[in-house]
mmCIF file of C-alpha atoms and ligand atoms in Angstrom:
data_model
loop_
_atom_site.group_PDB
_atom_site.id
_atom_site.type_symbol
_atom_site.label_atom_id
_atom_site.label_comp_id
_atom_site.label_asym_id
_atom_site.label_seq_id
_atom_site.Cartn_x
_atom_site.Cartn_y
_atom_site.Cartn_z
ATOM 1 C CA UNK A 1 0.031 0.174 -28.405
ATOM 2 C CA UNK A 2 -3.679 0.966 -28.235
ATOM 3 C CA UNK A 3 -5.541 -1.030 -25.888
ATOM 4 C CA UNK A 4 -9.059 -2.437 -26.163
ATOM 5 C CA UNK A 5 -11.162 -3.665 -23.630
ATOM 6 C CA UNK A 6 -14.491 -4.978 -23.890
ATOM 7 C CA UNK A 7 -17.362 -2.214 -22.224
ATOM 8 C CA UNK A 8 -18.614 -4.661 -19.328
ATOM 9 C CA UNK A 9 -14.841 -5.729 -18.549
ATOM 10 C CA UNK A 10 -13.955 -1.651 -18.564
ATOM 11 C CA UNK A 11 -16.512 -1.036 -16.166
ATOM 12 C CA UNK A 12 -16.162 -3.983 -13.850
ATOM 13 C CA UNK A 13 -12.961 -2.992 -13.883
ATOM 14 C CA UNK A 14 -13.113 0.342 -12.351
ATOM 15 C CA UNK A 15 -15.831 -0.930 -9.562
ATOM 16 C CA UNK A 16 -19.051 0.532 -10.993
ATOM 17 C CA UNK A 17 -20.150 -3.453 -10.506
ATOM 18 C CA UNK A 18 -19.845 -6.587 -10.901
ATOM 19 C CA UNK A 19 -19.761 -7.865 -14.627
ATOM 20 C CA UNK A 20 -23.130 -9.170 -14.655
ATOM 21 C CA UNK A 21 -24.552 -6.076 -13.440
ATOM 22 C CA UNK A 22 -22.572 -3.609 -15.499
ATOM 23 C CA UNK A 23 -23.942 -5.526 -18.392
ATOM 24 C CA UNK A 24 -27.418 -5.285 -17.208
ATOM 25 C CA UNK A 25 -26.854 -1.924 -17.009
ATOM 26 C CA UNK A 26 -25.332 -1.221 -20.264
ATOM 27 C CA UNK A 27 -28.033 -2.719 -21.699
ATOM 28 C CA UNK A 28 -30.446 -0.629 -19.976
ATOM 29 C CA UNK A 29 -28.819 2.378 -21.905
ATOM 30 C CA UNK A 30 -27.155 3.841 -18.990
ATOM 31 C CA UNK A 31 -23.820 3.729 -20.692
ATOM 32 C CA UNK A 32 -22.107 6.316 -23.517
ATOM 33 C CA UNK A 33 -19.334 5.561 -25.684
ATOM 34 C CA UNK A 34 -18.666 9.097 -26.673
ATOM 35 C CA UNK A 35 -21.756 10.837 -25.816
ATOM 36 C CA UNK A 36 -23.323 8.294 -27.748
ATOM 37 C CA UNK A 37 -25.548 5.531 -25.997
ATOM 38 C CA UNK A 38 -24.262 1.380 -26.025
ATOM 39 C CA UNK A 39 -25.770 -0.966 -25.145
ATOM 40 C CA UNK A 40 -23.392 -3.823 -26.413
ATOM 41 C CA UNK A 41 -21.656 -5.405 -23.072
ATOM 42 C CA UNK A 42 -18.984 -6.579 -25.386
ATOM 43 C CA UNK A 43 -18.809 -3.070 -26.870
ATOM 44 C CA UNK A 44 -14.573 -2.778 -27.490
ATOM 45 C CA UNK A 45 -13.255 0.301 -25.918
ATOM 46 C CA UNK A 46 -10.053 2.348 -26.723
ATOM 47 C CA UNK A 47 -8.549 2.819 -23.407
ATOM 48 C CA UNK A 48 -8.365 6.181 -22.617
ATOM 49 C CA UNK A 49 -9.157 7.257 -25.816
ATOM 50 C CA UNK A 50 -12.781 7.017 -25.873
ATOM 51 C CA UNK A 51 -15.164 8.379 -23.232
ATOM 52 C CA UNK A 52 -17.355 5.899 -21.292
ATOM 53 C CA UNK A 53 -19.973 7.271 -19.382
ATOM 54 C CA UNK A 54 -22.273 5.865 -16.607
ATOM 55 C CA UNK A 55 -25.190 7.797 -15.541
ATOM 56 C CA UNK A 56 -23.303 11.201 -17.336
ATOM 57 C CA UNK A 57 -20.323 10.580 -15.179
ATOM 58 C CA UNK A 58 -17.149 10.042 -16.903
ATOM 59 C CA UNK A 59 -15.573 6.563 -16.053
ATOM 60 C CA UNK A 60 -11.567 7.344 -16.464
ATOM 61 C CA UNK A 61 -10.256 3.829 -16.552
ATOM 62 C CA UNK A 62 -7.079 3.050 -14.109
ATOM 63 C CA UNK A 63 -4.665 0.176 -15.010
ATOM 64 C CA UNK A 64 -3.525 0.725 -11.757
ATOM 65 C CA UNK A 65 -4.635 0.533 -8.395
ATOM 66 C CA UNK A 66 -3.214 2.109 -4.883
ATOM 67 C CA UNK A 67 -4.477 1.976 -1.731
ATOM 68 C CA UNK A 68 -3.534 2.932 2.073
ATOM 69 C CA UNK A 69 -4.827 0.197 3.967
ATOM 70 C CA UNK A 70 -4.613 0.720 8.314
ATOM 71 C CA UNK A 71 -3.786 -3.002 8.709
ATOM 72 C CA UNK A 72 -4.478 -4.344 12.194
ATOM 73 C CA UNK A 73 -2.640 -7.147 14.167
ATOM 74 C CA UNK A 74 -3.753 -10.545 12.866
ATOM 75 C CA UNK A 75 -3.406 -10.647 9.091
ATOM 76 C CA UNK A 76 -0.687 -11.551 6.883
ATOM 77 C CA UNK A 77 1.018 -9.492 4.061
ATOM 78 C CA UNK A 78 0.894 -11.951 1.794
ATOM 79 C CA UNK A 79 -1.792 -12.522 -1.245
ATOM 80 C CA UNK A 80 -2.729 -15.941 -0.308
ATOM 81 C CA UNK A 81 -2.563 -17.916 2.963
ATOM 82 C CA UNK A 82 -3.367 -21.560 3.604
ATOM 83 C CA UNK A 83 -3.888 -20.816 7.375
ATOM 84 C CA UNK A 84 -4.391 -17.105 7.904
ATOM 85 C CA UNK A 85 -6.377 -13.950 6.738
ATOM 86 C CA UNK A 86 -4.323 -11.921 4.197
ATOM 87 C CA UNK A 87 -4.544 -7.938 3.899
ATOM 88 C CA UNK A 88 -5.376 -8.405 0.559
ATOM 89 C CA UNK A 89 -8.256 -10.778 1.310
ATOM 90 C CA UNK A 90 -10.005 -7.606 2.982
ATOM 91 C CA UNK A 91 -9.694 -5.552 -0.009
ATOM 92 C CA UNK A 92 -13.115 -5.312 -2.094
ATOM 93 C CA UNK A 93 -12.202 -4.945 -5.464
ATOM 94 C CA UNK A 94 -12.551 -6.695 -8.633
ATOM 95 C CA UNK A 95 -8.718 -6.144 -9.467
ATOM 96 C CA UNK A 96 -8.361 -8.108 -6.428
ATOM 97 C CA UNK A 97 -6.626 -11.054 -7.792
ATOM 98 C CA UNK A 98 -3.590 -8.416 -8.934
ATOM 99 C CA UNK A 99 -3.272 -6.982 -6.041
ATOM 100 C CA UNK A 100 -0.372 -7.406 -3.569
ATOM 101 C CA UNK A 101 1.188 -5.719 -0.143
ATOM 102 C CA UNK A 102 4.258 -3.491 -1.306
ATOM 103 C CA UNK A 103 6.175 -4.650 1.395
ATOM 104 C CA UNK A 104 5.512 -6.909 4.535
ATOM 105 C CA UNK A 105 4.559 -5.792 8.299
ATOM 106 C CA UNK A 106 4.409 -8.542 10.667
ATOM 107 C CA UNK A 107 1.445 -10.211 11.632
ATOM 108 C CA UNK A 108 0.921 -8.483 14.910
ATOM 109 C CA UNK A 109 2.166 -5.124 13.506
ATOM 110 C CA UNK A 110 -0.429 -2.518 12.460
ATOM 111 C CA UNK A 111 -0.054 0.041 10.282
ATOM 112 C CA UNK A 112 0.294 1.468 6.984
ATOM 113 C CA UNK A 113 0.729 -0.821 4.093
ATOM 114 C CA UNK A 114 0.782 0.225 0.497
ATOM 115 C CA UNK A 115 -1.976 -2.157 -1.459
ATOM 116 C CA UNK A 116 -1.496 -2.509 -5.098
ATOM 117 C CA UNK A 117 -1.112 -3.871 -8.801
ATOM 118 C CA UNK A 118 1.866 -1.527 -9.726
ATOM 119 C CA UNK A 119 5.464 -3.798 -9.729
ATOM 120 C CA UNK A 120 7.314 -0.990 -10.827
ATOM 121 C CA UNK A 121 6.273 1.672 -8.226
ATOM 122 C CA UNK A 122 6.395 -1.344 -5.224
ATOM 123 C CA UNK A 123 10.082 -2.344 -7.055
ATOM 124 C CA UNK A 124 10.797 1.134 -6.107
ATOM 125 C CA UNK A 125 9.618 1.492 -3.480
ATOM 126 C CA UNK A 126 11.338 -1.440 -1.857
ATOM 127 C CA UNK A 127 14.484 -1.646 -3.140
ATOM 128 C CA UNK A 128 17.212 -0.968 -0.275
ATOM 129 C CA UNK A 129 19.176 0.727 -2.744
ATOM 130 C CA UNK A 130 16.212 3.686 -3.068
ATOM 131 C CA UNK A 131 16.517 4.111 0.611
ATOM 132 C CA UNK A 132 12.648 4.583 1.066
ATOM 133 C CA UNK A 133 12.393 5.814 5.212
ATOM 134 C CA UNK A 134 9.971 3.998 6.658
ATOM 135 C CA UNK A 135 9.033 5.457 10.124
ATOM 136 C CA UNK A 136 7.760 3.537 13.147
ATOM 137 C CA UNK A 137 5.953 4.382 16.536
ATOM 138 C CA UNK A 138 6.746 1.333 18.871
ATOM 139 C CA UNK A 139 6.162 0.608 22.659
ATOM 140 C CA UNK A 140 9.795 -1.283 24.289
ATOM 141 C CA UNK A 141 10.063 -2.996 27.365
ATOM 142 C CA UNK A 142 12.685 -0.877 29.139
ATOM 143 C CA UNK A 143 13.938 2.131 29.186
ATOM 144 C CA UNK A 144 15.363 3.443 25.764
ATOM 145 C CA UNK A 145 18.377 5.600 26.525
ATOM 146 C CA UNK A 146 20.694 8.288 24.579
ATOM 147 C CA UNK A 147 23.021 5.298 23.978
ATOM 148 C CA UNK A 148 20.358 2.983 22.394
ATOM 149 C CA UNK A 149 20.042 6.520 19.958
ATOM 150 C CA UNK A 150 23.841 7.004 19.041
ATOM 151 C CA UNK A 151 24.006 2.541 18.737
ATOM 152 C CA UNK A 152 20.736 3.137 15.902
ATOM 153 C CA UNK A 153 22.369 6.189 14.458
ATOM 154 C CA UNK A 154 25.773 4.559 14.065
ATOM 155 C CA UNK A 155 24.553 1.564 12.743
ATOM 156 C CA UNK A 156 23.152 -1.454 14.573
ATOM 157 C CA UNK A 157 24.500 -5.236 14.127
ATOM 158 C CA UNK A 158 21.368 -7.237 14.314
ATOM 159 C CA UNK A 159 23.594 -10.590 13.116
ATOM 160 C CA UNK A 160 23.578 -10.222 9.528
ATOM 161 C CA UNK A 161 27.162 -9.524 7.391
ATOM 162 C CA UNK A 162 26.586 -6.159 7.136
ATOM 163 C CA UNK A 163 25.314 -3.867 10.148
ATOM 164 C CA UNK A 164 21.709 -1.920 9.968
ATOM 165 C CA UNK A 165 21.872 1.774 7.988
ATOM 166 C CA UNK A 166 21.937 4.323 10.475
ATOM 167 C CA UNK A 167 18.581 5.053 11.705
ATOM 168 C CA UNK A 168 16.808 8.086 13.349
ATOM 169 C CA UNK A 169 15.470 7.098 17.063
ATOM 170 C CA UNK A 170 13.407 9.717 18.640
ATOM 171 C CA UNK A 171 12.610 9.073 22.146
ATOM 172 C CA UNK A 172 8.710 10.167 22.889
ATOM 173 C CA UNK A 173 9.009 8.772 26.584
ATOM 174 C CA UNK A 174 11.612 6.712 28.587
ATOM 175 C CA UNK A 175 10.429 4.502 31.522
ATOM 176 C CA UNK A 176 9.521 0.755 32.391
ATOM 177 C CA UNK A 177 7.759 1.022 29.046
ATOM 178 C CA UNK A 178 9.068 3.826 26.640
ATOM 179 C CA UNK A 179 7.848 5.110 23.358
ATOM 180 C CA UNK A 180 9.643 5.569 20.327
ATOM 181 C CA UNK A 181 9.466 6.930 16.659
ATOM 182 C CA UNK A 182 12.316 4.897 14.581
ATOM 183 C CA UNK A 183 12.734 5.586 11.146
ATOM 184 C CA UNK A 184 14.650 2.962 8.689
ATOM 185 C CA UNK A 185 15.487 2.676 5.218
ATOM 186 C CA UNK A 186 15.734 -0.724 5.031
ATOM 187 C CA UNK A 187 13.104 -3.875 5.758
ATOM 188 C CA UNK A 188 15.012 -6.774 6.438
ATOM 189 C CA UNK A 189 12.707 -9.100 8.282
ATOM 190 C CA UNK A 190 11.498 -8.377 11.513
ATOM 191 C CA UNK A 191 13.577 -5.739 11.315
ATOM 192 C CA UNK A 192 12.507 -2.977 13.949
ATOM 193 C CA UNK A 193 12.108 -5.880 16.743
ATOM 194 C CA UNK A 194 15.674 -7.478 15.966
ATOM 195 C CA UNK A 195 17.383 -3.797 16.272
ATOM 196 C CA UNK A 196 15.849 -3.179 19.701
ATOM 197 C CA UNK A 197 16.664 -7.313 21.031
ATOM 198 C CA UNK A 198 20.201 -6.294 20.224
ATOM 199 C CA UNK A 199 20.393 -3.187 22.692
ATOM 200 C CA UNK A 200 18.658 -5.976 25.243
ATOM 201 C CA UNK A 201 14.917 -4.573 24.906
ATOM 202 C CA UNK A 202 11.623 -5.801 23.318
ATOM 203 C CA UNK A 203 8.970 -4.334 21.493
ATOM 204 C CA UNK A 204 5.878 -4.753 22.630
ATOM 205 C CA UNK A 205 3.722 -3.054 20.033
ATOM 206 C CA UNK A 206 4.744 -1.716 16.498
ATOM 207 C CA UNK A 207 2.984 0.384 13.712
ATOM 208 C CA UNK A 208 4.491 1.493 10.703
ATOM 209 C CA UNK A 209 3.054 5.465 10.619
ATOM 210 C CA UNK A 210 4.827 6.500 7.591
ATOM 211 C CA UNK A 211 6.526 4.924 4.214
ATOM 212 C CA UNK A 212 8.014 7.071 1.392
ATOM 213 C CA UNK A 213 6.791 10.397 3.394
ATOM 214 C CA UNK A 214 3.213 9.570 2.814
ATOM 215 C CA UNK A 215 1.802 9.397 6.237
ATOM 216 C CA UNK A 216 -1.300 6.930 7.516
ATOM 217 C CA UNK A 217 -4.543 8.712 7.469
ATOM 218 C CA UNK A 218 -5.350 9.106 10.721
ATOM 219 C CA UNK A 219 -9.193 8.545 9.546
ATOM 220 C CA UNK A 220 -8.397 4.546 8.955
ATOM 221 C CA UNK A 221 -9.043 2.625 11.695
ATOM 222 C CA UNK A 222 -7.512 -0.042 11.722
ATOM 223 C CA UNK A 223 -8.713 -2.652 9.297
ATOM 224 C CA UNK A 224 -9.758 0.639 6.867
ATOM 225 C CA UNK A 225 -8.333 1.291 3.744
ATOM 226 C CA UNK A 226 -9.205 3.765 0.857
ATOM 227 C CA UNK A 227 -7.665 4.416 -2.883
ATOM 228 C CA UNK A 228 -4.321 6.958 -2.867
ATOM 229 C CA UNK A 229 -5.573 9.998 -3.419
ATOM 230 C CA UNK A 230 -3.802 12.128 -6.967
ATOM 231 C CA UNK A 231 -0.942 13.925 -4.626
ATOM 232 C CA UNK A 232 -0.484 11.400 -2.759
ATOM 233 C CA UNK A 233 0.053 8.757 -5.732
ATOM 234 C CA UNK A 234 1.981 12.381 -7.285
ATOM 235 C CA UNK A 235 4.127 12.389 -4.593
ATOM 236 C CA UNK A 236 5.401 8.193 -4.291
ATOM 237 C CA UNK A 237 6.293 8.707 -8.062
ATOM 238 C CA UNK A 238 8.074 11.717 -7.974
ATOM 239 C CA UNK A 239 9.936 9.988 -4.552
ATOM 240 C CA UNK A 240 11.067 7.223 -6.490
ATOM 241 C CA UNK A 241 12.006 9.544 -9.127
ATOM 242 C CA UNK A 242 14.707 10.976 -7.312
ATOM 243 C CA UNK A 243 15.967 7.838 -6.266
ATOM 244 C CA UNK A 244 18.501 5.874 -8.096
ATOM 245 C CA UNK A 245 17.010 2.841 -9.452
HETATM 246 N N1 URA B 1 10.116 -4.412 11.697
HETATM 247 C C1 URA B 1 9.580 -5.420 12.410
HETATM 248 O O1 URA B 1 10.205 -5.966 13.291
HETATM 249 N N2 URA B 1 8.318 -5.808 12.094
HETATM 250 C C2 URA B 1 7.567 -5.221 11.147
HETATM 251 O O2 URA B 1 6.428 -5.606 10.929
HETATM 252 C C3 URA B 1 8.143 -4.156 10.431
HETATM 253 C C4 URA B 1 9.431 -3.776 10.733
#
């Protein structure tokens, strides 16, 4: 079905401005429908069938929105909180109200989290069934040992029915503190932290450094975040493609 939008809402939209500007600005002329100037804010536009232009660039407009947010220890994947600061509250974008975490980290975890107003892709990407690895770089109190790897690999009973999957342990460095790279395909809660309390250790830091096989810019700082690039957004869908659901 063809979808209309009003000019100032399709411009908003993609975060040229805020509505109020974008309509002082279309009606300064600065805005073509089809090479042809508008200056009616509540112009109706055929989504991506008919070419808006601001300033001569073309404004493609994107029902959906994906970005790779670096979060930092102290905010909560949530949308809303009634205590704490959310990872969406940090997000600057008029869409802001859609969008959610796909998936939770822990509120002193860091990392990469998926930001967005996609259900289907974040269905996917969550659901244990699709397997999605999720890989982690984590400091333990203690030192991790080749036994700790074959217990992960072999599947780990953290108290729940069923046992963890197997999951992939890779030992960076093994002392009173050692460093490790664990990758899961699973995110039961506080999951990571409840696998190593079972072999008797604790982590002391954790930060999710890769979901889906799209890895965390190492440009973001934590607290960062920028918009999926084409391959990268490419490259979650044709993930989930393969998977089953
Ligand atoms: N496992 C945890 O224990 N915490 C997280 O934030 C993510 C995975």
């Amino acid at each position: 079905m063809e979808k209309l939008l009003r000019l100032d809402k399709y411009l908003s939209d993609m975060d040229i401005g805020s509505r109020s500007q974008v309509r002082t600005w279309i009606r300064k002329g600065r805005v073509n429908i089809n090479s042809i100037s508008c200056k009616k804010p509540d112009q109706k536009v055929r989504v991506n069938k008919d070419e808006v232009s601001f300033d001569g660039q073309i404004i493609i407009y994107e029902e959906f929105l994906y970005y790779m947010l670096n979060k930092p220890a102290g905010l909560v994947s949530a949308t809303t909180d009634n205590r704490d600061k959310t990872v969406i509250d940090i997000i600057e974008s008029t869409k802001s109200k859609e969008l959610f975490p796909v998936g939770r980290l822990d509120k002193d975890t860091e990392g990469l989290l998926i930001i967005s107003n996609d259900g289907e892709l974040a269905h996917k990407l969550l659901s244990p069934k699709n397997k999605v690895d999720k890989v982690y770089y984590a400091k333990v109190n203690g030192r991790v040992t080749n036994e700790d790897v074959e217990a992960f690999l072999s599947g780990i009973s953290i108290g729940e029915p069923k046992p963890c999957l197997p999951a992939k342990l890779e030992v960076l460095s093994s002392d009173d503190i050692s460093q490790v790279y664990l990758t899961i395909q699973e995110g039961k809660f506080h999951q990571v932290k409840r696998m190593f309390k079972a072999v008797g250790k604790e982590v002391i830091y954790l930060k999710r450094v890769s979901m889906a096989g799209l890895d965390l810019d190492p440009l973001l700082k934590p607290g960062d975040y920028r918009r999926l690039t084409e391959d990268e957004l490419e490259h979650l869908k044709k993930v989930t493609l393969q998977k089953k659901e």
